[in-house]
Short mmCIF file of C-alpha atoms and ligand atoms in Angstrom, two decimals:
data_model
loop_
_atom_site.label_atom_id
_atom_site.label_comp_id
_atom_site.label_asym_id
_atom_site.label_seq_id
_atom_site.Cartn_x
_atom_site.Cartn_y
_atom_site.Cartn_z
CA MET A 89 74.72 11.07 80.74
CA ASP A 90 77.84 9.09 80.03
CA LYS A 91 79.69 7.58 82.76
CA ILE A 92 82.44 9.58 83.90
CA SER A 93 85.58 8.43 82.49
CA VAL A 94 88.94 8.97 84.81
CA THR A 95 92.58 9.33 83.08
CA LEU A 96 94.83 9.27 86.23
CA THR A 97 98.03 11.77 85.93
CA THR A 98 101.58 10.64 85.86
CA ASN A 99 103.14 13.50 87.71
CA TYR A 100 101.52 13.92 91.31
CA LYS A 101 102.18 17.27 92.71
CA GLU A 102 103.68 18.09 96.38
CA LYS A 103 100.84 19.03 98.48
CA PRO A 104 101.26 22.18 101.20
CA ALA A 105 102.31 21.34 104.58
CA GLY A 106 101.62 23.15 107.57
CA PRO A 107 98.27 24.85 109.14
CA ASP A 108 98.87 27.95 107.17
CA ILE A 109 97.96 27.45 103.35
CA PRO A 110 97.14 30.42 101.53
CA PHE A 111 93.69 30.64 99.53
CA GLY A 112 93.24 29.91 96.43
CA VAL A 113 97.25 29.12 95.45
CA PHE A 114 97.44 25.61 95.05
CA THR A 115 95.65 23.43 92.84
CA THR A 116 95.22 19.39 93.19
CA ASP A 117 96.61 16.86 90.71
CA HIS A 118 93.02 16.14 88.63
CA MET A 119 90.07 18.01 87.35
CA PHE A 120 86.85 17.26 85.99
CA LEU A 121 85.30 18.59 82.95
CA MET A 122 82.54 18.23 80.39
CA ASN A 123 81.35 19.92 77.04
CA TYR A 124 78.66 21.29 75.46
CA ASP A 125 77.23 21.59 71.97
CA ARG A 126 73.61 22.16 70.66
CA GLU A 127 73.88 18.48 69.27
CA GLN A 128 74.82 16.40 72.40
CA GLY A 129 73.99 18.71 74.82
CA TRP A 130 76.32 18.14 78.01
CA HIS A 131 78.73 15.45 77.07
CA ASP A 132 81.56 13.85 77.61
CA PRO A 133 82.21 14.07 81.30
CA ARG A 134 85.76 12.72 82.58
CA ILE A 135 87.99 13.24 85.25
CA VAL A 136 91.78 14.28 83.47
CA PRO A 137 95.09 15.28 85.19
CA TYR A 138 95.00 19.27 86.07
CA ALA A 139 96.44 20.82 82.88
CA PRO A 140 96.14 24.19 81.08
CA PHE A 141 93.41 25.10 78.83
CA GLN A 142 94.00 25.47 75.22
CA MET A 143 92.34 28.73 73.90
CA ASP A 144 92.05 30.21 70.30
CA PRO A 145 92.24 33.86 70.68
CA ALA A 146 88.49 34.65 69.15
CA CYS A 147 87.44 32.12 71.98
CA MET A 148 84.20 34.32 72.95
CA VAL A 149 84.53 33.95 76.61
CA LEU A 150 87.91 36.35 76.29
CA HIS A 151 85.74 38.94 74.19
CA TYR A 152 81.96 38.93 76.00
CA ALA A 153 82.89 36.95 79.60
CA GLN A 154 79.88 34.55 79.49
CA GLU A 155 81.07 32.69 82.13
CA ILE A 156 79.69 31.68 85.51
CA PHE A 157 81.10 29.77 88.76
CA GLU A 158 80.19 28.70 91.96
CA GLY A 159 82.34 27.96 95.21
CA MET A 160 82.14 25.51 97.88
CA LYS A 161 84.26 23.37 100.43
CA ALA A 162 85.18 19.76 101.19
CA TYR A 163 85.88 19.24 105.11
CA ARG A 164 88.11 16.72 106.48
CA ASP A 165 86.14 15.79 109.99
CA GLU A 166 87.74 14.19 113.43
CA GLU A 167 87.24 10.58 112.14
CA GLY A 168 88.98 11.59 108.93
CA ARG A 169 85.87 11.44 106.76
CA ILE A 170 85.23 13.92 104.02
CA ARG A 171 82.10 15.94 104.08
CA LEU A 172 80.18 18.14 101.79
CA PHE A 173 77.85 21.27 102.66
CA ARG A 174 74.43 21.43 100.98
CA PRO A 175 76.18 20.91 97.49
CA GLU A 176 72.65 20.52 95.58
CA GLU A 177 72.28 24.08 96.49
CA ASN A 178 75.58 25.32 94.59
CA PHE A 179 74.23 23.87 91.47
CA LYS A 180 70.70 25.11 92.03
CA ARG A 181 72.20 28.42 91.84
CA MET A 182 74.49 27.86 88.83
CA ASN A 183 71.33 26.57 87.00
CA ASP A 184 70.19 30.31 88.07
CA SER A 185 73.45 31.60 86.87
CA CYS A 186 73.12 29.98 83.26
CA GLU A 187 69.75 30.95 82.85
CA ARG A 188 70.87 34.80 83.18
CA MET A 189 73.62 34.43 81.18
CA SER A 190 72.13 32.22 78.45
CA ILE A 191 74.10 29.21 78.87
CA PRO A 192 72.49 25.92 79.01
CA LYS A 193 71.49 24.33 82.17
CA ILE A 194 73.49 21.79 83.88
CA ASP A 195 71.68 18.44 85.78
CA VAL A 196 72.01 19.24 89.44
CA ASP A 197 72.53 15.74 90.54
CA PHE A 198 75.13 14.58 87.83
CA CYS A 199 76.97 17.98 89.10
CA VAL A 200 76.84 16.45 92.40
CA GLU A 201 78.03 13.14 91.82
CA ALA A 202 80.81 14.55 89.34
CA VAL A 203 82.18 16.32 92.73
CA LYS A 204 82.25 13.85 95.12
CA GLN A 205 83.91 11.63 92.67
CA LEU A 206 86.66 14.16 92.15
CA VAL A 207 86.96 15.12 95.82
CA THR A 208 86.69 11.31 96.49
CA LEU A 209 89.90 10.86 94.27
CA GLU A 210 91.85 13.64 95.34
CA LYS A 211 90.90 13.08 99.00
CA ASP A 212 94.52 13.21 100.08
CA TRP A 213 94.26 16.83 99.09
CA VAL A 214 91.73 17.60 101.58
CA PRO A 215 93.91 19.29 104.46
CA THR A 216 93.85 18.23 108.21
CA ALA A 217 94.63 21.62 110.42
CA PRO A 218 92.13 23.36 112.27
CA ASN A 219 90.32 25.97 109.57
CA THR A 220 91.49 24.42 106.46
CA SER A 221 89.76 22.71 103.59
CA LEU A 222 89.24 21.85 100.04
CA TYR A 223 87.95 24.70 98.32
CA ILE A 224 85.77 23.47 95.12
CA ARG A 225 85.70 25.82 91.99
CA PRO A 226 83.10 24.57 89.55
CA PHE A 227 82.76 27.08 86.55
CA ILE A 228 81.46 27.34 82.92
CA PHE A 229 82.62 29.39 79.72
CA ALA A 230 81.83 30.03 76.16
CA THR A 231 84.16 28.24 73.99
CA ASP A 232 82.73 29.42 70.54
CA ILE A 233 85.25 30.77 68.47
CA HIS A 234 83.76 33.95 67.08
CA VAL A 235 84.16 37.54 67.16
CA GLY A 236 80.75 38.74 66.69
CA VAL A 237 78.23 39.13 69.92
CA HIS A 238 75.81 36.30 70.34
CA ALA A 239 75.44 33.48 73.24
CA SER A 240 77.64 30.93 72.50
CA HIS A 241 76.68 27.41 71.08
CA THR A 242 79.36 25.49 72.96
CA TYR A 243 80.65 25.73 76.72
CA GLN A 244 83.19 24.03 78.78
CA PHE A 245 82.35 23.24 82.44
CA ALA A 246 85.03 22.24 84.68
CA VAL A 247 85.54 21.94 88.16
CA ILE A 248 89.26 22.12 89.92
CA LEU A 249 89.80 21.89 93.72
CA SER A 250 92.44 23.68 95.53
CA PRO A 251 93.22 23.52 99.41
CA VAL A 252 93.03 26.58 101.67
CA GLY A 253 92.92 28.25 104.86
CA PRO A 254 91.02 31.12 105.65
CA TYR A 255 90.39 33.85 102.68
CA TYR A 256 91.24 36.63 104.63
CA ALA A 257 95.13 37.25 105.21
CA THR A 258 93.99 38.38 108.83
CA GLY A 259 92.45 34.61 109.30
CA LEU A 260 89.72 34.82 111.42
CA ALA A 261 90.66 38.05 113.18
CA PRO A 262 88.03 41.16 112.49
CA VAL A 263 88.14 42.92 108.91
CA SER A 264 88.31 46.49 108.33
CA ILE A 265 85.85 47.62 105.39
CA MET A 266 85.45 50.78 103.18
CA ILE A 267 81.88 51.83 102.40
CA GLU A 268 82.46 52.42 98.71
CA GLU A 269 80.30 55.53 97.38
CA ASP A 270 81.53 56.13 93.72
CA ASP A 271 81.64 52.95 91.89
CA VAL A 272 78.80 50.05 92.14
CA ARG A 273 79.20 46.39 91.57
CA ALA A 274 75.43 45.47 89.87
CA VAL A 275 71.76 46.92 89.34
CA ARG A 276 68.52 45.14 89.76
CA GLY A 277 68.17 43.61 85.78
CA GLY A 278 71.54 43.17 85.88
CA THR A 279 73.68 40.32 86.94
CA GLY A 280 73.86 40.96 90.76
CA PHE A 281 72.55 37.56 91.91
CA THR A 282 74.54 35.56 89.51
CA LYS A 283 78.37 34.38 90.30
CA CYS A 284 79.09 35.22 86.94
CA GLY A 285 83.10 36.56 86.62
CA GLY A 286 82.32 40.16 85.22
CA ASN A 287 80.61 41.50 88.72
CA TYR A 288 83.90 40.79 90.19
CA ALA A 289 85.59 42.18 87.57
CA ALA A 290 83.50 45.65 88.25
CA SER A 291 84.51 45.46 91.86
CA LEU A 292 87.82 45.14 91.18
CA ARG A 293 88.76 49.22 91.02
CA ALA A 294 87.20 49.59 94.39
CA GLY A 295 88.67 46.70 95.77
CA GLU A 296 92.28 48.06 95.02
CA LYS A 297 91.02 51.62 96.14
CA ALA A 298 90.18 50.14 99.76
CA GLU A 299 93.62 48.02 100.14
CA GLU A 300 95.57 50.74 99.40
CA LYS A 301 93.81 52.80 102.24
CA GLY A 302 94.64 49.91 104.52
CA PHE A 303 91.30 48.00 104.05
CA SER A 304 90.15 44.54 103.52
CA GLN A 305 87.41 44.86 101.19
CA VAL A 306 84.63 46.92 100.17
CA LEU A 307 80.94 47.26 101.08
CA TRP A 308 78.57 47.85 98.43
CA LEU A 309 75.52 50.23 98.13
CA ASP A 310 72.77 50.01 95.49
CA GLY A 311 73.47 50.81 92.14
CA VAL A 312 70.74 53.14 91.72
CA GLU A 313 70.69 55.58 94.51
CA ARG A 314 73.63 54.62 96.15
CA LYS A 315 71.91 54.26 99.72
CA TYR A 316 71.07 51.08 100.70
CA ILE A 317 73.78 48.64 101.82
CA GLU A 318 74.17 45.53 99.56
CA GLU A 319 77.04 43.11 99.84
CA VAL A 320 80.76 42.63 100.68
CA GLY A 321 83.09 41.60 97.59
CA SER A 322 83.34 38.04 98.58
CA MET A 323 80.31 37.51 101.15
CA ASN A 324 76.99 38.53 102.14
CA VAL A 325 76.17 40.96 105.45
CA LEU A 326 74.70 40.70 108.53
CA PHE A 327 74.15 43.40 111.59
CA LYS A 328 73.21 43.12 115.21
CA ILE A 329 71.48 46.30 115.51
CA GLY A 330 68.98 46.89 118.66
CA GLY A 331 69.46 43.03 119.17
CA LYS A 332 67.96 41.86 116.04
CA ILE A 333 69.63 40.78 113.33
CA VAL A 334 69.56 43.01 110.10
CA THR A 335 70.66 42.19 106.39
CA PRO A 336 69.79 43.20 103.20
CA ALA A 337 66.68 41.48 101.67
CA LEU A 338 67.68 39.54 98.19
CA ASN A 339 66.73 41.96 95.64
CA GLY A 340 67.92 40.86 92.75
CA SER A 341 71.02 42.81 92.68
CA ILE A 342 72.57 40.78 95.87
CA LEU A 343 73.86 37.23 95.63
CA PRO A 344 71.73 34.75 97.11
CA GLY A 345 74.45 32.96 99.52
CA ILE A 346 74.09 29.67 100.86
CA THR A 347 76.08 30.49 103.39
CA ARG A 348 73.94 33.20 103.93
CA LYS A 349 70.70 31.14 103.78
CA SER A 350 72.21 29.21 106.48
CA CYS A 351 73.13 31.72 108.63
CA LEU A 352 69.29 32.96 108.71
CA GLN A 353 68.30 29.49 109.39
CA LEU A 354 70.66 28.75 112.11
CA LEU A 355 70.19 32.56 113.90
CA ARG A 356 66.50 32.06 113.91
CA ASP A 357 66.92 28.64 115.37
CA LYS A 358 68.94 29.82 117.96
CA GLY A 359 65.94 32.90 119.00
CA TYR A 360 66.76 35.71 117.18
CA GLU A 361 64.80 37.96 115.15
CA VAL A 362 66.17 38.44 112.18
CA GLU A 363 64.83 40.67 109.19
CA GLU A 364 65.73 40.82 105.52
CA ARG A 365 64.76 44.16 104.62
CA ARG A 366 66.56 47.30 103.12
CA LEU A 367 69.23 48.82 105.53
CA SER A 368 69.91 52.57 104.39
CA VAL A 369 73.59 53.50 104.91
CA ASP A 370 72.25 55.78 107.11
CA GLU A 371 70.74 53.92 109.03
CA LEU A 372 73.94 51.68 109.50
CA ILE A 373 75.99 54.82 110.78
CA GLY A 374 73.41 56.05 112.74
CA ALA A 375 73.58 52.99 114.58
CA ALA A 376 76.93 52.80 114.95
CA ARG A 377 77.15 56.58 116.37
CA ASP A 378 74.39 55.93 118.67
CA GLY A 379 75.86 52.49 120.00
CA SER A 380 72.85 50.80 118.62
CA LEU A 381 74.97 48.63 116.09
CA GLU A 382 76.33 45.68 117.94
CA GLU A 383 77.76 43.62 115.65
CA ALA A 384 78.71 43.60 111.68
CA PHE A 385 79.40 40.20 110.16
CA GLY A 386 80.20 38.62 106.68
CA SER A 387 79.29 35.29 105.66
CA GLY A 388 80.16 33.18 102.74
CA THR A 389 81.81 29.85 101.36
CA ALA A 390 84.91 31.68 101.24
CA ALA A 391 84.85 33.77 104.13
CA VAL A 392 82.83 31.40 106.42
CA VAL A 393 81.73 33.97 108.92
CA SER A 394 84.05 36.58 109.15
CA PRO A 395 83.58 39.45 111.72
CA ILE A 396 84.14 42.67 110.79
CA GLY A 397 85.95 45.08 112.93
CA SER A 398 85.30 48.81 111.61
CA LEU A 399 83.74 50.26 108.75
CA TYR A 400 84.79 53.22 107.04
CA TYR A 401 82.44 55.90 105.56
CA LYS A 402 82.84 59.45 103.97
CA GLY A 403 86.10 59.91 106.31
CA GLU A 404 85.32 58.49 109.25
CA THR A 405 85.85 55.04 110.99
CA PHE A 406 83.61 53.01 113.41
CA VAL A 407 84.78 50.60 115.17
CA ILE A 408 82.31 47.92 116.01
CA SER A 409 82.53 45.49 118.81
CA GLY A 410 85.55 46.95 120.28
CA GLY A 411 87.21 45.61 116.65
CA GLY A 412 86.92 42.34 118.58
CA ILE A 413 84.63 39.23 117.28
CA GLY A 414 81.13 39.79 118.94
CA PRO A 415 79.48 36.98 120.70
CA VAL A 416 76.84 36.14 118.25
CA ALA A 417 79.21 36.08 115.26
CA GLN A 418 81.16 33.89 117.38
CA ASP A 419 78.43 31.59 117.97
CA LEU A 420 77.38 31.29 114.63
CA TYR A 421 80.98 30.62 113.44
CA ASP A 422 81.35 27.63 115.85
CA THR A 423 78.25 26.39 114.68
CA LEU A 424 78.21 26.86 111.08
CA THR A 425 81.68 25.10 111.15
CA GLY A 426 81.21 22.63 113.48
CA ILE A 427 78.45 21.39 111.64
CA GLN A 428 80.64 21.55 108.58
CA TRP A 429 83.24 19.60 110.13
CA GLY A 430 80.83 17.01 111.61
CA ARG A 431 81.21 18.59 115.48
CA VAL A 432 78.13 18.92 116.23
CA ALA A 433 74.97 17.45 115.67
CA ASP A 434 73.27 18.54 111.96
CA PRO A 435 69.46 18.65 112.23
CA TYR A 436 69.23 19.82 109.01
CA GLY A 437 70.99 17.14 106.87
CA TRP A 438 73.27 20.08 105.48
CA SER A 439 76.81 17.98 105.78
CA GLN A 440 77.18 15.01 103.69
CA VAL A 441 79.86 12.42 104.18
CA ILE A 442 81.17 11.21 100.92
CA CYS A 443 84.04 9.17 101.81
C1 COI B 610 83.17 32.00 97.67
O1 COI B 610 82.91 32.33 99.03
O2 COI B 610 83.01 30.83 97.35
C2 COI B 610 83.23 32.58 96.40
O3 COI B 610 83.20 32.82 95.88
C3 COI B 610 83.90 34.17 97.02
C4 COI B 610 84.95 34.56 96.30
C5 COI B 610 86.15 33.58 96.66
C6 COI B 610 84.91 34.84 94.79
#
């Protein structure tokens, strides 16, 4: 691969001030781009001023949604250094998404290096206030200009950056979640395990319905029997039931979260018994009724560890952990964010200082 060329902007933007940075609103001054065609493979890696894409109306992604993305963060530690968290894992998962979506694979190490260079250039955009970070959004989309259905022969790869505060408007306070009974997000054999935009498009109607009813997000059931717990809109989901941690096993329709994987390792190392298995909604609601459902929380890059204060199902609301943050979620949040922000020892080598 060629060396990454850099063209600096002449029009620097104002950075958001203060601790309350809304999620996903601001973008930085530069972005990383590279392109794919059959002759050259991935080529022309470049850091350029952040700017809109020009698109032909027949650009294939607009019609057939051949698009994938990733989500990762850069954190500022107490010494002012910038850290990434397991960035290789994101690009390995991106390659799994590429494979399912017929997109040519990327070079994991090269993409990690591109992110490091871009974040280093934009390091002043990594916010300093507690619970803020720089969200990193790599994505790839089909760019052939063609109205017929086939895998594109050309692609755009891009990385944009966004300084963010907590994902949920409630901050770190527990979220209320509605269990969705009608729409489904994904089925086995489909694209549920990938981070493709289409998965999220299919989730929007239920998300809107949940928001209208005052819930933060939906909890999805499996697409075949609508019986087993899968994941929440923007996070994987974990429960403490009868003293054990239970989370849906990866089955092809659930996103293999990097935060999920990290949380499971931390929980096992803290001595919890962890079960990755099928968990039916009936078992979950039964546990909520008999008091053995002690805690529920989500995990995700954007969501970090988000306690779930209540679950709504078939007209009933089940309050969990008295509607507050349970001790396991709090401990996990403290350890995970401690590693991410370099506040606690990292025996795993997950947190990488980049500048
Ligand atoms: C993430 O956690 O990074 C996500 O991609 C979830 C969401 C913002 C789509």
